[in-house]
């Protein structure tokens, strides 16, 4: 393949997963790569960085590279409704982030451990029971995405925001249409995406009115209080809550889905996981492998030269986390799924000021699901091939049918 012909930005190139063969070529031969984008729903061109050290360097350089104008390549975001953490830079970004920072610290997140264990166990038990009823006990087959990966993080974020779990199906549909909007199964047109955004915005406005009238101790009420004190605009409130809904469920969903997929494909790693000796390193390897947000983009603030390449003002620069997570200069045998990998300096949560606010929550949810899965499932394999979200931005799995073999009760 000619490096000049490589396309790692068009959505269609991700219909069967991340094109790591092309990314490997770029990382080796053209780690700072200027690419036209032959996708009418995206911007025309962008720089692509695929090496770990380059993604880190640009993430640290907030003088020349900013988040403002958009976190992906769908266009420039300038409206008030687009003012959320990922589209802002300091000091505005820090002002908003501080409003909920305390709710995502390791100390606070650890309080949810037992509850999330119970929640994950209940979801697995429900999936097994439903599969048995459907297949007359001849097989235990279920879609791990719909039964496990989707509901666990969504239920968790709904609890933090104080919304009813009865709304979860609608919230999933809106979230899919907004963030995975280039997959026709989720959002067949820009109009469908806009409709989903408008419907979610109306839902969030109703949340605001409810919390303003009857405050509680949930995170939505905390943000309403900031609005009432003049520290947050209503538009910023709407963007903040929408981001928590969407990012709070999409990223962990994809961590879990990719993790279960790799454990199904690598039964030796599942056997290691069952020993109980590798929970922390397993979670990090799942997250490295998933790279749930494939890339984030930065906008160049003024002309600057980087490693001999001239970046012009307003150029877009893609920080390709999925590629950086497979950099052989940083990770031994990077395309091997290894739950004992340590150290594991992956960039799946970003780096610097925009490091993922909910990283500790995502780790906990992923670990709780794994622990409860191991407690119930002796072995498992793919019942059918997985299917991927067609998106160069979100590394999503749409379906993951698993055939599971339950652990036998211990003899007393």
Coordinates of C-alpha atoms in Angstrom, one line a residue:
X1 CA 0.0 0.0 0.0
X2 CA 1.2 3.5 -0.9
X3 CA 1.4 5.6 2.2
X4 CA 0.1 8.6 0.3
X5 CA -3.1 6.7 -0.4
X6 CA -3.8 5.8 3.2
X7 CA -7.1 6.9 4.6
X8 CA -7.5 6.6 8.4
X9 CA -10.1 9.4 8.9
X10 CA -13.1 8.4 6.7
X11 CA -15.9 6.7 8.7
X12 CA -16.2 3.9 6.1
X13 CA -12.7 2.7 6.9
X14 CA -13.8 1.7 10.4
X15 CA -16.8 -0.4 9.4
X16 CA -14.9 -3.6 10.4
X17 CA -12.9 -2.1 13.3
X18 CA -9.9 0.2 13.6
X19 CA -7.6 -0.1 10.5
X20 CA -4.5 -0.9 12.4
X21 CA -2.6 -2.1 9.3
X22 CA -2.8 1.4 7.8
X23 CA -2.1 3.1 11.1
X24 CA 1.0 0.9 11.6
X25 CA 2.3 2.0 8.2
X26 CA 1.8 5.6 9.0
X27 CA 3.4 5.3 12.4
X28 CA 6.5 3.7 10.8
X29 CA 6.8 5.8 7.7
X30 CA 4.9 9.1 8.1
X31 CA 4.0 9.6 11.8
X32 CA 3.0 13.2 11.1
X33 CA 0.7 12.8 8.1
X34 CA -1.4 15.4 6.2
X35 CA -4.5 13.7 4.8
X36 CA -7.3 14.8 2.6
X37 CA -10.6 13.4 4.0
X38 CA -12.8 11.8 1.3
X39 CA -15.9 11.8 3.5
X40 CA -18.6 14.4 2.8
X41 CA -19.7 14.5 6.4
X42 CA -16.3 15.5 7.7
X43 CA -13.8 18.3 7.2
X44 CA -11.8 18.3 4.0
X45 CA -8.3 17.7 5.5
X46 CA -6.4 17.2 8.7
X47 CA -3.0 16.3 10.2
X48 CA -2.8 12.8 11.7
X49 CA -0.4 11.9 14.6
X50 CA 0.0 8.2 15.3
X51 CA 3.1 8.0 17.6
X52 CA 2.7 8.0 21.4
X53 CA 5.3 10.7 21.9
X54 CA 3.7 13.1 19.3
X55 CA 0.2 12.7 20.8
X56 CA 1.7 13.5 24.2
X57 CA 3.6 16.5 22.9
X58 CA 0.7 18.1 21.2
X59 CA -1.6 17.4 24.2
X60 CA 0.8 19.3 26.4
X61 CA 1.2 22.3 24.1
X62 CA -1.9 24.3 24.9
X63 CA -0.4 27.5 23.4
X64 CA -0.5 26.3 19.8
X65 CA -3.2 23.6 20.0
X66 CA -6.6 24.0 21.5
X67 CA -9.9 22.2 21.8
X68 CA -12.0 25.1 20.9
X69 CA -13.8 24.7 17.5
X70 CA -14.5 21.0 18.0
X71 CA -13.3 17.7 19.3
X72 CA -13.8 15.8 16.1
X73 CA -13.8 16.5 12.3
X74 CA -17.5 17.2 11.8
X75 CA -17.0 21.0 11.7
X76 CA -16.4 24.1 13.8
X77 CA -18.4 24.4 16.9
X78 CA -19.2 28.0 17.9
X79 CA -22.7 28.0 19.2
X80 CA -23.5 28.4 22.9
X81 CA -25.1 24.9 22.8
X82 CA -21.7 23.4 22.0
X83 CA -20.1 24.9 25.1
X84 CA -19.1 21.9 27.1
X85 CA -15.9 20.6 28.7
X86 CA -14.4 19.0 25.5
X87 CA -14.9 22.1 23.4
X88 CA -13.5 24.6 25.8
X89 CA -10.0 25.5 26.9
X90 CA -8.6 26.9 30.2
X91 CA -9.6 29.0 32.0
X92 CA -13.2 28.3 31.0
X93 CA -12.6 24.6 30.8
X94 CA -11.2 24.6 34.4
X95 CA -14.1 26.7 35.7
X96 CA -16.6 24.2 34.5
X97 CA -14.6 21.1 35.4
X98 CA -14.3 22.2 39.0
X99 CA -18.0 22.2 39.4
X100 CA -18.2 18.4 39.3
X101 CA -14.6 17.3 39.9
X102 CA -15.2 16.2 43.5
X103 CA -17.9 13.8 42.4
X104 CA -15.3 11.8 40.3
X105 CA -12.4 11.5 42.6
X106 CA -11.1 8.0 43.5
X107 CA -12.2 8.4 47.1
X108 CA -15.8 9.2 46.1
X109 CA -16.0 6.7 43.3
X110 CA -14.9 3.9 45.6
X111 CA -18.1 4.3 47.6
X112 CA -20.0 2.9 44.6
X113 CA -18.0 -0.4 44.5
X114 CA -20.5 -2.7 46.3
X115 CA -23.5 -1.1 44.5
X116 CA -21.9 -1.5 41.0
X117 CA -21.0 -5.1 41.9
X118 CA -24.6 -5.8 42.7
X119 CA -25.8 -4.0 39.6
X120 CA -23.4 -5.9 37.3
X121 CA -24.3 -9.2 38.8
X122 CA -28.0 -8.5 38.4
X123 CA -27.5 -7.6 34.7
X124 CA -25.6 -10.9 34.1
X125 CA -28.2 -12.9 35.9
X126 CA -31.0 -11.3 33.9
X127 CA -29.1 -11.9 30.6
X128 CA -28.6 -15.6 31.4
X129 CA -32.2 -16.1 32.6
X130 CA -33.6 -14.5 29.5
X131 CA -31.3 -16.5 27.2
X132 CA -32.3 -19.7 28.9
X133 CA -36.0 -18.9 28.6
X134 CA -35.6 -18.2 24.9
X135 CA -33.5 -21.3 24.0
X136 CA -35.2 -23.9 26.3
X137 CA -32.0 -24.4 28.3
X138 CA -30.2 -25.8 25.3
X139 CA -27.9 -22.8 25.1
X140 CA -27.0 -19.6 26.9
X141 CA -26.5 -17.0 24.2
X142 CA -27.0 -13.3 24.6
X143 CA -25.8 -10.0 23.1
X144 CA -23.3 -8.7 25.6
X145 CA -23.6 -5.2 24.2
X146 CA -27.3 -4.8 24.8
X147 CA -27.5 -6.9 28.0
X148 CA -24.3 -5.8 29.8
X149 CA -22.1 -3.1 28.1
X150 CA -25.0 -0.6 27.5
X151 CA -27.0 -0.8 30.7
X152 CA -24.3 -0.8 33.3
X153 CA -22.6 2.6 32.6
X154 CA -25.9 4.2 31.6
X155 CA -27.6 3.1 34.9
X156 CA -24.6 4.5 36.8
X157 CA -24.7 7.9 35.1
X158 CA -28.5 8.1 35.5
X159 CA -28.1 7.6 39.2
X160 CA -25.4 10.3 39.4
X161 CA -27.7 12.7 37.6
X162 CA -30.8 11.6 39.4
X163 CA -32.8 10.4 36.4
X164 CA -35.1 7.4 36.2
X165 CA -33.8 4.2 34.7
X166 CA -37.1 3.9 32.9
X167 CA -35.7 6.5 30.4
X168 CA -32.6 4.5 29.6
X169 CA -33.7 3.1 26.2
X170 CA -34.5 6.6 25.0
X171 CA -31.2 8.0 26.4
X172 CA -29.3 5.2 24.6
X173 CA -31.0 6.0 21.3
X174 CA -30.2 9.7 21.6
X175 CA -26.6 9.0 22.6
X176 CA -26.1 6.7 19.7
X177 CA -27.5 9.1 17.2
X178 CA -25.4 12.0 18.6
X179 CA -22.0 10.5 19.1
X180 CA -22.1 7.5 16.6
X181 CA -23.9 9.7 14.1
X182 CA -22.1 8.4 11.0
X183 CA -23.4 4.9 11.4
X184 CA -26.7 4.5 9.4
X185 CA -28.1 2.0 12.0
X186 CA -27.9 4.8 14.6
X187 CA -28.4 8.0 12.6
X188 CA -29.2 7.8 8.9
X189 CA -28.9 11.5 8.2
X190 CA -27.7 14.8 9.7
X191 CA -31.4 15.6 10.2
X192 CA -31.8 12.5 12.4
X193 CA -28.8 13.6 14.5
X194 CA -30.2 17.1 14.9
X195 CA -33.6 15.7 16.0
X196 CA -31.9 13.5 18.6
X197 CA -29.9 16.5 19.9
X198 CA -33.0 18.6 20.1
X199 CA -35.0 15.9 21.9
X200 CA -32.2 15.4 24.4
X201 CA -31.9 19.1 24.9
X202 CA -35.7 19.3 25.7
X203 CA -35.3 16.4 28.2
X204 CA -32.4 18.2 29.9
X205 CA -34.4 21.5 30.1
X206 CA -37.2 19.6 31.8
X207 CA -34.6 18.2 34.2
X208 CA -33.4 21.7 35.0
X209 CA -37.0 22.9 35.7
X210 CA -37.5 19.9 38.0
X211 CA -34.3 20.4 40.0
X212 CA -34.8 24.2 40.2
X213 CA -38.3 23.5 41.8
X214 CA -37.2 20.5 43.9
X215 CA -33.4 20.3 44.5
X216 CA -31.8 17.0 45.5
X217 CA -28.2 16.0 46.2
X218 CA -27.7 14.6 42.6
X219 CA -25.2 16.1 40.2
X220 CA -27.8 17.7 38.0
X221 CA -29.0 19.7 41.1
X222 CA -25.4 20.8 41.8
X223 CA -25.2 22.2 38.3
X224 CA -28.6 23.9 38.6
X225 CA -27.3 25.6 41.8
X226 CA -24.3 26.9 39.9
X227 CA -26.7 28.4 37.2
X228 CA -28.8 30.1 39.9
X229 CA -25.7 31.6 41.4
X230 CA -24.7 33.0 38.1
X231 CA -21.6 30.8 37.8
X232 CA -23.0 28.7 34.8
X233 CA -25.2 29.8 31.9
X234 CA -28.3 27.7 31.1
X235 CA -26.6 26.8 27.8
X236 CA -23.5 25.6 29.6
X237 CA -25.7 23.6 31.9
X238 CA -27.3 21.9 28.9
X239 CA -24.0 21.1 27.3
X240 CA -22.6 19.8 30.6
X241 CA -25.4 17.4 31.3
X242 CA -25.6 16.2 27.7
X243 CA -21.8 15.4 27.8
X244 CA -22.2 13.5 31.1
X245 CA -25.1 11.4 29.6
X246 CA -23.3 10.7 26.3
X247 CA -19.6 10.3 27.3
X248 CA -20.6 8.8 30.7
X249 CA -22.1 5.8 29.0
X250 CA -20.4 5.5 25.6
X251 CA -16.8 5.1 26.6
X252 CA -17.3 2.6 29.4
X253 CA -19.7 0.7 27.1
X254 CA -17.0 0.3 24.5
X255 CA -14.3 -0.6 27.1
X256 CA -16.5 -3.5 28.3
X257 CA -17.5 -4.6 24.8
X258 CA -14.0 -4.7 23.5
X259 CA -12.7 -6.4 26.6
X260 CA -15.3 -9.2 26.4
X261 CA -14.5 -9.6 22.7
X262 CA -10.8 -10.0 23.3
X263 CA -11.3 -12.4 26.3
X264 CA -13.6 -14.5 24.0
X265 CA -10.9 -14.6 21.3
X266 CA -8.1 -15.2 23.8
X267 CA -9.4 -17.9 26.3
X268 CA -5.9 -18.2 27.8
X269 CA -6.3 -14.6 29.0
X270 CA -9.7 -15.4 30.5
X271 CA -8.1 -18.3 32.4
X272 CA -5.5 -15.8 33.8
X273 CA -8.3 -13.4 34.7
X274 CA -10.1 -16.2 36.7
X275 CA -7.1 -16.5 39.0
X276 CA -8.0 -13.1 40.5
X277 CA -4.4 -11.9 40.4
X278 CA -4.7 -9.4 37.5
X279 CA -7.8 -7.2 38.0
X280 CA -6.0 -3.9 37.8
X281 CA -3.7 -4.7 34.9
X282 CA -6.6 -6.4 33.1
X283 CA -8.8 -3.3 33.3
X284 CA -6.0 -1.2 31.9
X285 CA -5.3 -3.6 29.1
X286 CA -9.0 -3.7 28.2
X287 CA -9.0 0.1 28.1
X288 CA -5.8 0.3 26.0
X289 CA -7.2 -2.2 23.5
X290 CA -10.6 -0.5 23.3
X291 CA -9.4 3.1 22.8
X292 CA -13.1 4.0 23.1
X293 CA -12.5 7.4 21.7
X294 CA -10.4 6.8 18.6
X295 CA -9.1 10.3 18.3
X296 CA -9.6 13.9 19.5
X297 CA -8.7 16.9 17.3
X298 CA -7.0 20.1 18.2
X299 CA -7.1 23.4 16.3
X300 CA -3.9 25.3 15.6
X301 CA -3.9 28.8 17.1
X302 CA -1.0 30.2 15.0
X303 CA 1.5 29.0 12.5
X304 CA 4.0 26.6 14.2
X305 CA 6.6 24.1 13.0
X306 CA 6.6 20.7 14.6
X307 CA 9.3 18.2 13.7
X308 CA 9.9 19.9 10.3
X309 CA 6.1 20.1 9.5
X310 CA 4.5 23.5 9.0
X311 CA 1.1 23.6 10.8
X312 CA -0.9 26.7 9.7
X313 CA -3.4 28.6 11.8
X314 CA -6.8 26.9 11.9
X315 CA -5.4 23.5 10.7
X316 CA -6.9 20.5 12.4
X317 CA -4.6 18.0 14.1
X318 CA -5.9 14.5 15.0
X319 CA -4.4 12.9 18.1
X320 CA -5.0 9.3 17.2
X321 CA -5.2 7.5 20.5
X322 CA -5.9 4.1 19.1
X323 CA -2.7 4.3 17.0
X324 CA -0.7 5.7 20.0
X325 CA -1.9 2.8 22.1
X326 CA -0.2 0.3 19.7
X327 CA 3.1 2.2 19.4
X328 CA 5.9 -0.5 19.6
X329 CA 8.3 2.1 21.0
X330 CA 6.1 2.2 24.1
X331 CA 4.3 -1.2 24.2
X332 CA 6.1 -4.5 23.8
X333 CA 4.3 -6.6 21.2
X334 CA 1.5 -4.0 21.0
X335 CA -0.9 -6.0 19.0
X336 CA -1.0 -8.8 21.6
X337 CA -3.8 -8.7 24.2
X338 CA -2.1 -9.2 27.5
X339 CA -3.9 -8.7 30.8
X340 CA -0.6 -8.9 32.7
X341 CA 0.9 -5.9 30.8
X342 CA 2.6 -3.5 33.2
X343 CA 3.4 -0.7 32.9
X344 CA 0.6 0.3 30.5
X345 CA 0.8 4.1 29.7
X346 CA -2.1 4.0 27.3
X347 CA -3.8 7.3 26.2
X348 CA -7.4 6.1 26.0
X349 CA -8.4 8.7 28.6
X350 CA -6.4 11.5 26.9
X351 CA -3.7 13.4 28.6
X352 CA -3.3 16.8 30.4
X353 CA -6.0 19.3 31.2
X354 CA -8.6 17.2 29.2
X355 CA -7.8 13.9 30.8
X356 CA -11.2 12.1 31.1
X357 CA -13.2 13.4 34.1
X358 CA -14.9 10.0 34.6
X359 CA -11.8 7.8 34.2
X360 CA -12.0 6.4 37.8
X361 CA -15.7 5.7 37.4
X362 CA -15.0 3.9 34.0
X363 CA -12.3 1.8 35.6
X364 CA -14.6 0.8 38.5
X365 CA -17.5 -0.1 36.3
X366 CA -15.3 -2.2 34.0
X367 CA -13.8 -4.0 37.0
X368 CA -17.1 -4.7 38.7
X369 CA -18.5 -6.2 35.5
X370 CA -15.4 -8.4 35.0
X371 CA -15.4 -9.7 38.5
X372 CA -19.1 -10.6 38.4
X373 CA -18.7 -12.2 35.0
X374 CA -15.9 -14.4 36.2
X375 CA -17.9 -15.4 39.3
X376 CA -20.6 -16.8 37.0
X377 CA -19.1 -17.7 33.7
X378 CA -16.6 -20.7 33.4
X379 CA -15.9 -20.1 29.7
X380 CA -17.4 -18.4 26.7
X381 CA -16.9 -17.8 23.0
X382 CA -18.4 -15.8 20.2
X383 CA -21.8 -17.2 19.1
X384 CA -21.7 -15.0 15.9
X385 CA -19.2 -12.4 14.6
X386 CA -19.2 -9.1 16.2
X387 CA -20.4 -5.9 14.4
X388 CA -18.8 -2.5 14.6
X389 CA -20.0 1.0 14.7
X390 CA -19.0 2.8 11.4
X391 CA -17.2 5.7 12.9
X392 CA -13.6 7.0 12.8
X393 CA -14.3 8.8 16.1
X394 CA -15.9 6.2 18.4
X395 CA -14.6 2.7 18.7
X396 CA -17.9 1.0 19.2
X397 CA -19.3 -2.5 18.9
X398 CA -23.0 -2.8 18.0
X399 CA -23.5 -6.5 18.6
X400 CA -21.5 -9.1 20.5
X401 CA -23.4 -12.4 20.7
X402 CA -21.7 -14.6 23.3
X403 CA -22.3 -18.3 24.1
X404 CA -21.5 -18.7 27.8
X405 CA -20.9 -21.8 29.9
X406 CA -21.9 -21.3 33.5
X407 CA -19.9 -22.2 36.5
X408 CA -21.2 -25.2 38.3
X409 CA -22.3 -24.6 42.0
X410 CA -19.7 -25.8 44.5
X411 CA -20.5 -29.2 46.0
X412 CA -21.1 -28.9 49.8

